[in-house]
Coordinates of C-alpha atoms in Angstrom, one line a residue:
Chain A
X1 CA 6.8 0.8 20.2
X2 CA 5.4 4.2 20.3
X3 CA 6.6 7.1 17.8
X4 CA 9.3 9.7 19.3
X5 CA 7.7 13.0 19.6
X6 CA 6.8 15.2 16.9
X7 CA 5.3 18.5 15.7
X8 CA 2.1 18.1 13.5
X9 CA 0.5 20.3 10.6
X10 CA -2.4 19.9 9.0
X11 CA -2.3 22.6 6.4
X12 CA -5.4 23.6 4.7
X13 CA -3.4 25.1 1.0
X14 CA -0.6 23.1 -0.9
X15 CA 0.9 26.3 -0.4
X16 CA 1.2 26.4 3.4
X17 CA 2.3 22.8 2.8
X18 CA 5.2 23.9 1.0
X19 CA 6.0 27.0 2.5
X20 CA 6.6 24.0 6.1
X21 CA 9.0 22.1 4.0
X22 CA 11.3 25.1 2.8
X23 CA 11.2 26.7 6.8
X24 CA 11.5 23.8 8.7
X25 CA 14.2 21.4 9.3
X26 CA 13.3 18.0 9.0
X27 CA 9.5 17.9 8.4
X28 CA 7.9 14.4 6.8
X29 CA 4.7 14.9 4.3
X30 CA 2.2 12.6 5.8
X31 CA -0.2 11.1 3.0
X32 CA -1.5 7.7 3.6
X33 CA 0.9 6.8 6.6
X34 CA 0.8 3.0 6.0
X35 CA 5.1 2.7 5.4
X36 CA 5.9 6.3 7.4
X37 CA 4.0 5.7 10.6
X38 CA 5.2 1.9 11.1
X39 CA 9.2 3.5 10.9
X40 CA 7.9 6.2 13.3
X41 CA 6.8 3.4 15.6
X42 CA 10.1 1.9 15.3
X43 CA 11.9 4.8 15.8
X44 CA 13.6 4.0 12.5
X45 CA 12.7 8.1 11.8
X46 CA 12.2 10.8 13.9
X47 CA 11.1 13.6 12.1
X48 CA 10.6 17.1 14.0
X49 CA 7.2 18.3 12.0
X50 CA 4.5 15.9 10.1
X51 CA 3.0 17.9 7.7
X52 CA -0.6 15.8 7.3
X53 CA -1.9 16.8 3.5
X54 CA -4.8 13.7 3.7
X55 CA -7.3 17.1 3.5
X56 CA -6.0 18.9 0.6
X57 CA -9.0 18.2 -1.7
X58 CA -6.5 19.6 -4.9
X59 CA -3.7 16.4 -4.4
X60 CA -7.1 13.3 -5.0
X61 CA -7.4 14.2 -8.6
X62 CA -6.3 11.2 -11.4
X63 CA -6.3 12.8 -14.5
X64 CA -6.4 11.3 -18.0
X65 CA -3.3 14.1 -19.7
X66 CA -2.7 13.5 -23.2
X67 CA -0.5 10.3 -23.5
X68 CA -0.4 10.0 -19.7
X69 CA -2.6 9.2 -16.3
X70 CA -1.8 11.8 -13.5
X71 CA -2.2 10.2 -10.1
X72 CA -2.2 13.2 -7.3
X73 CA -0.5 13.0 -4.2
X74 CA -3.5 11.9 -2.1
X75 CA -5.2 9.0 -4.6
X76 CA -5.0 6.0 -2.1
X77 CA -3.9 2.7 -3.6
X78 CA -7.8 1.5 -3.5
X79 CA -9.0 4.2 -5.2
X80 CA -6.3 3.9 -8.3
X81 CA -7.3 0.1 -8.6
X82 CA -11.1 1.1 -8.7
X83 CA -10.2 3.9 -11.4
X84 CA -11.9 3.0 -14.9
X85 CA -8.8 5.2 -15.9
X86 CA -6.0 3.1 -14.7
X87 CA -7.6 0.3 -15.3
X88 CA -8.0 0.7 -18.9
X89 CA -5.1 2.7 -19.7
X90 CA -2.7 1.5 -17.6
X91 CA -2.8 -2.2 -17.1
X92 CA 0.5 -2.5 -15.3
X93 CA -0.6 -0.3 -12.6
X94 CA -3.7 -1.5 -12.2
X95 CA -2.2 -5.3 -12.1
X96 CA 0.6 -4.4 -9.6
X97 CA -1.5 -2.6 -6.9
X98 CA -3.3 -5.8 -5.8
X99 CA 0.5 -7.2 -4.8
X100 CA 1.0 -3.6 -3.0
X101 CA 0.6 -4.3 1.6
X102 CA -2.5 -5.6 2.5
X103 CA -6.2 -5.1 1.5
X104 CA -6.2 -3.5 4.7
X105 CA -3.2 -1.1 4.6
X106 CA -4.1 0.0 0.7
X107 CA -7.5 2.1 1.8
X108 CA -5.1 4.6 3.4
X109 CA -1.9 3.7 1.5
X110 CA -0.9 6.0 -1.8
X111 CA 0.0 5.7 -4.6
X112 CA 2.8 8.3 -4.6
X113 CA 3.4 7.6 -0.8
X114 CA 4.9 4.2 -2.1
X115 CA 6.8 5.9 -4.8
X116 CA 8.0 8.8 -2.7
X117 CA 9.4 5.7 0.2
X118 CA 11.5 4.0 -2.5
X119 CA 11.7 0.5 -1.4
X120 CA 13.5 -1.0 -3.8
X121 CA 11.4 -4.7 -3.5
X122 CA 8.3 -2.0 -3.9
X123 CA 5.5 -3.0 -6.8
X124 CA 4.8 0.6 -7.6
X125 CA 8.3 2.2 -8.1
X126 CA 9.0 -0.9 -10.5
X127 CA 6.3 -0.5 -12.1
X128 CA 6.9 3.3 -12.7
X129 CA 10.5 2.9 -13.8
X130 CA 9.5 0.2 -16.3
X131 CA 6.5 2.3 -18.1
X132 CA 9.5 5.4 -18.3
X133 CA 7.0 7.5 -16.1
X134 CA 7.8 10.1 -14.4
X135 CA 7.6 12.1 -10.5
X136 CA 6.2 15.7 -10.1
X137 CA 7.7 17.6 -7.9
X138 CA 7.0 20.8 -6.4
X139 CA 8.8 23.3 -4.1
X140 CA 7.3 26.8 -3.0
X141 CA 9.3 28.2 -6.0
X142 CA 9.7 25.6 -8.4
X143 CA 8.4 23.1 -9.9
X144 CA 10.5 19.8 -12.0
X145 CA 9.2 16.8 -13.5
X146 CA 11.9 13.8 -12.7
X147 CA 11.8 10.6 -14.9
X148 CA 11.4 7.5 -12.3
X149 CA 14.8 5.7 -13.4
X150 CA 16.1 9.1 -12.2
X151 CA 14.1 9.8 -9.2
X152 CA 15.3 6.6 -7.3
X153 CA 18.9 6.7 -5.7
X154 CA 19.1 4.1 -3.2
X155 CA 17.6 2.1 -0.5
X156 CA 14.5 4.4 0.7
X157 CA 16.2 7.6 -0.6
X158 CA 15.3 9.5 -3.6
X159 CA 16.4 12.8 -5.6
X160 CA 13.6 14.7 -3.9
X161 CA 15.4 18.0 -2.6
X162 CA 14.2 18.4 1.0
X163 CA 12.0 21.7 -0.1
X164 CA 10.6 19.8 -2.5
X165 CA 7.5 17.4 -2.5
X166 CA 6.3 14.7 -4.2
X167 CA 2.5 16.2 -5.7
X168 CA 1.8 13.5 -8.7
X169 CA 2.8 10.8 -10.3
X170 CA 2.6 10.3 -14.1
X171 CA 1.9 6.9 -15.7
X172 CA 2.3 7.3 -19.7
X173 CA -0.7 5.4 -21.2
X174 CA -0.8 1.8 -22.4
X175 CA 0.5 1.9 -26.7
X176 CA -1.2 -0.6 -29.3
X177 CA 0.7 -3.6 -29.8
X178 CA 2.3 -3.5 -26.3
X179 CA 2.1 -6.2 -23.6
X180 CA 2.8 -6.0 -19.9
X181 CA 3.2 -8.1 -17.4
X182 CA 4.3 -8.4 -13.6
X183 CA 5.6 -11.0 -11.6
X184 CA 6.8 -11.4 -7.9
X185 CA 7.8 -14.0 -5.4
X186 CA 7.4 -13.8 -2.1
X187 CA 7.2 -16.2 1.1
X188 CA 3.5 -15.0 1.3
X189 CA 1.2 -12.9 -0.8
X190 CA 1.8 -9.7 0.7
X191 CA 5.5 -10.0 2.1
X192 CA 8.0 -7.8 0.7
X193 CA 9.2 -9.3 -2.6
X194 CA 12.1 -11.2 -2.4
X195 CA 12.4 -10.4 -6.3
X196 CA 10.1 -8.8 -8.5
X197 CA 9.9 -8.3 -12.4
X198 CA 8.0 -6.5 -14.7
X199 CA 8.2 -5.9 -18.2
X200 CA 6.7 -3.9 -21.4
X201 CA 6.8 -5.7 -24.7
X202 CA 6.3 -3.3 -27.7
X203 CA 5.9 -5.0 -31.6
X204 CA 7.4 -1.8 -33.6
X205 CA 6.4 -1.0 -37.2
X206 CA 9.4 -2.5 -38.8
X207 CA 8.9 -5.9 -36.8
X208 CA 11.3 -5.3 -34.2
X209 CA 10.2 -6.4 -31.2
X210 CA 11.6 -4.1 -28.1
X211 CA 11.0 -4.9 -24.7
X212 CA 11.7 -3.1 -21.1
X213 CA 12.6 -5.0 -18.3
X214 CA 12.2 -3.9 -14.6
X215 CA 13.7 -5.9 -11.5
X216 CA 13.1 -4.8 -8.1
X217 CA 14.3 -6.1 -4.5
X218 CA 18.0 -7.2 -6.5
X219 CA 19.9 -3.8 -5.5
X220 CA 18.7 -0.5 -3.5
X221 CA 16.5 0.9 -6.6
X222 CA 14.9 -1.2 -9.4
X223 CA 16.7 -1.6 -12.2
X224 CA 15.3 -1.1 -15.9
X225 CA 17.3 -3.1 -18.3
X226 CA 16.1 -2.4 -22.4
X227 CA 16.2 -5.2 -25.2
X228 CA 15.2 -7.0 -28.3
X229 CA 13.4 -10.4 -28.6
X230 CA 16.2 -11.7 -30.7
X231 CA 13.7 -15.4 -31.0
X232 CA 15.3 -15.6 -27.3
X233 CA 15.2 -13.7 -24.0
X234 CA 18.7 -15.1 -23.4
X235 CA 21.0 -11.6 -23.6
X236 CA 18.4 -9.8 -21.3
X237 CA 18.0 -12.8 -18.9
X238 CA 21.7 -12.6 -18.7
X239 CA 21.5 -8.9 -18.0
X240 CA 18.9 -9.6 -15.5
X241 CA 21.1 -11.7 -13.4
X242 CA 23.9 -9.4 -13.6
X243 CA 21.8 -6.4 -12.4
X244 CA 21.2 -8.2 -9.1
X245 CA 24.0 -6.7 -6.7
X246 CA 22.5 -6.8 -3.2
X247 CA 21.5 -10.1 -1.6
X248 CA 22.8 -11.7 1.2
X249 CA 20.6 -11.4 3.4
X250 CA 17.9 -13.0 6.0
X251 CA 15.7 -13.5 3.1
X252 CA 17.7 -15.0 0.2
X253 CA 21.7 -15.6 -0.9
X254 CA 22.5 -13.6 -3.9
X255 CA 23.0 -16.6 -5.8
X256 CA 19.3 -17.5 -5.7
X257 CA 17.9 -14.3 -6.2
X258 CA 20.1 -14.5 -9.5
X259 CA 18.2 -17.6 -10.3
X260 CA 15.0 -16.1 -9.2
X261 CA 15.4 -12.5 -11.6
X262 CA 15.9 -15.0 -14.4
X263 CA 13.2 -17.3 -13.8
X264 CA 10.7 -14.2 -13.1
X265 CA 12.3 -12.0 -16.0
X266 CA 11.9 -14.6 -18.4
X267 CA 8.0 -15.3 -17.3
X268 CA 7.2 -11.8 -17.6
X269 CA 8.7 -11.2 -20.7
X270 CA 7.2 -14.1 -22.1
X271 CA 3.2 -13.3 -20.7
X272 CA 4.2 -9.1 -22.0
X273 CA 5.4 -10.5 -25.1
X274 CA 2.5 -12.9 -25.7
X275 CA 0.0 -9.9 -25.1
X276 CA 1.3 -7.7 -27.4
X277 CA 0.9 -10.0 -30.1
X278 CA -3.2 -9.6 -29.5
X279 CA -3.1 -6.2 -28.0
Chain B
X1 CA -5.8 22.9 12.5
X2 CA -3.1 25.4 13.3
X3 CA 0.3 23.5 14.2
X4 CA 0.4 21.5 17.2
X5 CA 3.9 21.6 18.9
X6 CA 5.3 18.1 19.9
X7 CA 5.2 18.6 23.5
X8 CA 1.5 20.1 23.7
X9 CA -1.8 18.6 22.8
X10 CA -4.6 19.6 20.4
X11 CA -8.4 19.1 21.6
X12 CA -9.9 16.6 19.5
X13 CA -13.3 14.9 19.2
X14 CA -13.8 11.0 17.8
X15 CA -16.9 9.2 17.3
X16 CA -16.4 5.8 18.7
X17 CA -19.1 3.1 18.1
X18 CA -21.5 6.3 18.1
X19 CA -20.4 7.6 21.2
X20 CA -19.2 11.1 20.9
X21 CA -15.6 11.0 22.6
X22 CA -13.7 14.5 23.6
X23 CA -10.3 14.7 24.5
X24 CA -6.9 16.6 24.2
X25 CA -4.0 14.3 22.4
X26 CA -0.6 14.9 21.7
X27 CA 0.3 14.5 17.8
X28 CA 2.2 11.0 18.9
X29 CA -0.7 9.5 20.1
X30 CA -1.2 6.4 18.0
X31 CA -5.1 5.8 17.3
X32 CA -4.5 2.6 19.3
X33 CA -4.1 3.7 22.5
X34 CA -6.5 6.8 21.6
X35 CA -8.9 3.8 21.7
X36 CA -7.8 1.8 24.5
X37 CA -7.4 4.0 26.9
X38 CA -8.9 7.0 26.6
X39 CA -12.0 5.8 24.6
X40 CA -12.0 2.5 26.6
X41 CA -13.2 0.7 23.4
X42 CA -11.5 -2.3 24.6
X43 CA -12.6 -4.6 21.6
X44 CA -9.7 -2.5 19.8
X45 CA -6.2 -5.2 20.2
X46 CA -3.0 -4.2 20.0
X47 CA -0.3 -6.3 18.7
X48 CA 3.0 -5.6 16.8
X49 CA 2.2 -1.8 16.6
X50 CA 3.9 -2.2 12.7
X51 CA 0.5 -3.0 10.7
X52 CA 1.5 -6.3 10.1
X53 CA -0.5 -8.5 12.4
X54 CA -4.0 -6.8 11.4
X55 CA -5.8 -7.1 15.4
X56 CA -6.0 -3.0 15.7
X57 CA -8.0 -3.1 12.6
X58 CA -10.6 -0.9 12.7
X59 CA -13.4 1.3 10.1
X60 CA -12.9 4.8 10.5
X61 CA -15.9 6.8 8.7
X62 CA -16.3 3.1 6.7
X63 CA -12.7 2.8 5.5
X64 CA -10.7 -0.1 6.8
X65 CA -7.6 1.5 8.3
X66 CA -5.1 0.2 11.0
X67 CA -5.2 1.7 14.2
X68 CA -1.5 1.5 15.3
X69 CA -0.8 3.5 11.6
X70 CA -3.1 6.5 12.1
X71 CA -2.6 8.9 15.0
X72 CA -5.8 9.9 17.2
X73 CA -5.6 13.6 15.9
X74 CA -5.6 12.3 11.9
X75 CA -9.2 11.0 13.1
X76 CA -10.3 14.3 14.7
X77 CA -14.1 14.7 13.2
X78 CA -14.0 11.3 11.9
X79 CA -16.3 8.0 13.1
X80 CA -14.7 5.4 14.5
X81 CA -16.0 1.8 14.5
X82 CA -14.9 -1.3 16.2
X83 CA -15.6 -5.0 17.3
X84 CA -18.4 -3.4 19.8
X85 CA -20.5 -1.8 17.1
X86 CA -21.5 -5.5 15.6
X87 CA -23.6 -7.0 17.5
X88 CA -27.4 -5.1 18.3
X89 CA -27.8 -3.6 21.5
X90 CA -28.7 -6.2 23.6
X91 CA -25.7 -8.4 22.4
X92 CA -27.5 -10.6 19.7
X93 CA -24.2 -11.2 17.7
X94 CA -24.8 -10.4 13.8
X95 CA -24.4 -12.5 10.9
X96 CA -21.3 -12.4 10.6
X97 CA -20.5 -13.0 14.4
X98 CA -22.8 -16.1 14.6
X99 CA -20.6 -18.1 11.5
X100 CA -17.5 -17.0 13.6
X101 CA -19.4 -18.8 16.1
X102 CA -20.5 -21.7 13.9
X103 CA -18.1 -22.6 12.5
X104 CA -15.7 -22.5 15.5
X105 CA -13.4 -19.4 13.6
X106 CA -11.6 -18.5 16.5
X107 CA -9.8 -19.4 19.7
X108 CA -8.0 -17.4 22.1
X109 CA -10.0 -14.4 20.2
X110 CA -6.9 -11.7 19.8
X111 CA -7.0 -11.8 16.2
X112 CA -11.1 -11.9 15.8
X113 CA -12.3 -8.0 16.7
X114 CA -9.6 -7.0 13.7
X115 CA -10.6 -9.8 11.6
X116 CA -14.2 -9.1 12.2
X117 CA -14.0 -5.4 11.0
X118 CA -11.9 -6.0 7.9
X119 CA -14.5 -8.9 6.9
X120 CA -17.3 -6.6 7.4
X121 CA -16.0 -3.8 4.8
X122 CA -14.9 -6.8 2.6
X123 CA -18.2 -8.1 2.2
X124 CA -19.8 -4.8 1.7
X125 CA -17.1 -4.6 -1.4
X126 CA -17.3 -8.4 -2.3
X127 CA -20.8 -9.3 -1.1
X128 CA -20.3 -12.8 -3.0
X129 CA -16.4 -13.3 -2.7
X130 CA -14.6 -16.3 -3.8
X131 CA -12.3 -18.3 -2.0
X132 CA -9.5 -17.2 -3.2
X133 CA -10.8 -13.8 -2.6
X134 CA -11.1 -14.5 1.2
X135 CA -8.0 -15.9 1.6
X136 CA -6.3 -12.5 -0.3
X137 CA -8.0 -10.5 2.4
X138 CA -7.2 -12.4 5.3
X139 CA -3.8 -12.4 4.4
X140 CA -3.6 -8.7 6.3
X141 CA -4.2 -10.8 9.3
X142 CA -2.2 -12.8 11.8
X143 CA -3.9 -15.8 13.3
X144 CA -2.0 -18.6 15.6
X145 CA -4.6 -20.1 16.5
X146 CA -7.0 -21.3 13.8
X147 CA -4.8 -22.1 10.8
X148 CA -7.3 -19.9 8.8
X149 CA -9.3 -22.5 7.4
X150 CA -12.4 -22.2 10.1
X151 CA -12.0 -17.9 9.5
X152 CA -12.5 -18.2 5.7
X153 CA -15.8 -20.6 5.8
X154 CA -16.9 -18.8 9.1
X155 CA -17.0 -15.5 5.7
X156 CA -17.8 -17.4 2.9
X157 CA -21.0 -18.7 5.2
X158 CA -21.7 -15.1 6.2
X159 CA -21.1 -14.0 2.7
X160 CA -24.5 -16.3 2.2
X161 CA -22.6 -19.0 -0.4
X162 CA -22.9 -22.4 0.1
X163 CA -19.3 -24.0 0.2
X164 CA -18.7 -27.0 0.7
X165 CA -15.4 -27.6 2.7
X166 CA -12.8 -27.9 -0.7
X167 CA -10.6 -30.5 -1.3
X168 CA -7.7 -27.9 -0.9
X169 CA -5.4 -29.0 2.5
X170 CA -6.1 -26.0 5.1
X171 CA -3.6 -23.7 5.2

């Protein structure tokens, strides 16, 4: 199908940008397009303005900030994954953005295009929640950083006040003695997950041994569930099953996607937890 | 680019296989049909129109990017390159064309111009992929025709790496 018709901006300042989304009604940033233009082809959205930011220079920066990797609002999925940046400080970005669309679609797919879309079966929003990073958002006359967990509300909808837009993403840096790991299953490689888990295993000073645990396509956000290793995964594998409330559907019954966020949550914990131990 | 109002059109000018293309597009415009029908680069397929089946794929200034998920005024100033730039001018098919040919990697042919261009930017990343590598790759690409197996020797040959057919059961 074709899109319904729409206005188109290609603003040359982030200003301008922003100064669209606090006039009009119903504008859409266009970054990378790859989710945004396949719901305008299926009429799924009809916005009244695209505001096209793919040539504001200022959004492509990743920036190593103190404890943290800044991903700007422009950084395409490909060029995270080729980042010495992410790759070295954040291993469970770089390991969950070869599971994100296809080869094809992440040359022109972002980062926080993913993040801003919200699917809740989505690699990177999981993978955001679970590191407790966080969304920067900025409006002509404001600006707020949002932690993830708090940023997702439900199926394809965020927090993000209309004015507002997504500019950057902020992935904390990887900790010694920390493991992480991601899972997914899928019918193919690149479907939509049916379930997805990720987790980040930390060996504290005093021997505890803490561990978050993400789960995404069980509800309309991911869910972040936080534990001990008590010599068994069992009370967060329980928890893991619990958190999965949608289901249902073409894909999978709820039942097996129960038996799916155990089976994945208990692999990821155990690869996270076996890394920390050498990390 | 001052703001282009949904019912007018914005003059816009698209290199496609090197030929210098001029024309005024409404914002809806999906690159797709930019390239069909007003480019008449006819090597460009169109298939689910929801980047899923991988036939509109196309390079635009030598980034793999699907057609039917950019619009023809995102690529204003840009290059364009499909199926038809491959082969020389006077149609000698190149290397990777001929083990398409070879190896008998296609069929009815709907899938092959988009398969074609997302090989050729693959092996300019992966210029000695592995199996598994192809097989990641084409997995942004709907085939009914060949079952795969044919496509990812027809690259691995191209990709200049002798391998012999594997014991793996084609997919």
């Amino acid at each position: 199908m074709k899109p319904a018709p729409f206005a188109y901006l290609r603003p040359t300042s982030l200003d301008e940008a922003l100064d669209a989304l606090r006039t009009r009604r119903d504008a859409h940033i266009l970054a990378g397009g790859q989710s945004l233009i396949a719901m305008l082809n299926l009429r799924l959205l009809r916005p009244a303005l695209l505001i096209d930011i793919q040539s504001l220079r200022e959004l492509d920066d990743i920036a190593l900030q103190d404890d943290a990797v800044i991903i700007g609002a422009g950084v395409t999925q490909e060029a995270a994954l080729a980042h010495p940046s992410v790759r070295t400080h954040v291993p469970l970005l770089h390991r969950s953005l070869p599971l994100v669309g296809h080869y094809q679609t992440r040359s022109r797919g972002t980062v926080c295009g993913s993040i801003a879309h919200a699917d809740p079966a989505a690699e990177l929003p999981l993978a955001l929640a679970v590191l407790g990073g966080d969304v920067m958002l900025r409006a002509r006359r404001h600006r707020r950083t949002v932690p993830a967990t708090a940023f997702f509300h439900e199926k394809l909808l965020t927090h993000r006040r209309p004015e507002e837009m997504l500019v950057a993403t902020r992935w904390p840096c990887r900790t010694p003695r920390t493991g992480y790991a991601i899972e997914e299953f899928c019918r193919r490689h690149v479907d939509a997950a049916i379930v997805a888990a990720a987790a980040r295993v930390r060996q504290m000073r005093d021997g505890t041994i803490t561990a978050r645990l993400g789960l995404g396509g069980v509800s309309g956000r991911p869910m972040v569930i936080e534990g001990i290793f008590t010599g068994t995964w069992d009370a967060m594998l329980q928890q893991a099953a619990q958190a999965v409330t949608g289901g249902d559907d073409l894909h999978a019954s709820r039942a097996y996607r129960q038996d799916l966020a155990r089976s994945l949550a208990r692999r990821v914990l155990e690869t996270a937890l076996a890394e920390s131990e050498d990390a | 680019m001052r703001e282009i109002a949904a019912d007018a059109t914005a003059a816009i000018r698209v290199e496609v296989d090197g030929r210098p293309v001029a024309a005024a597009v409404a914002p809806r415009l999906l690159l797709t049909d930019f390239l069909q029908h007003i480019a008449f680069a006819h090597g460009v397929h169109v298939g689910c129109e929801q980047g899923i089946c991988g036939a509109c794929t196309v390079l635009i200034d030598g980034r793999i990017a699907r057609a039917c998920l950019t619009f023809a005024i995102q690529a204003d100033g840009q290059s364009v390159k499909t199926v038809a730039s491959l082969a020389a001018p006077d149609g000698t098919l190149n290397t990777l064309q001929q083990a398409f040919a070879r190896h008998f990697a296609l069929q009815c042919g709907f899938c092959t111009p988009g398969i074609l261009m997302s090989a050729t930017r693959f092996l300019q990343d992966n210029p000695k992929p592995s199996r598994d590598d192809v097989r990641h790759m084409l997995s942004g690409h709907l085939c009914r025709c060949t079952g795969y197996y044919p496509i990812i020797e027809a690259i691995l040959d191209a990709a200049g790496e002798h391998h012999p057919p594997s014991q793996e059961t084609p997919s």
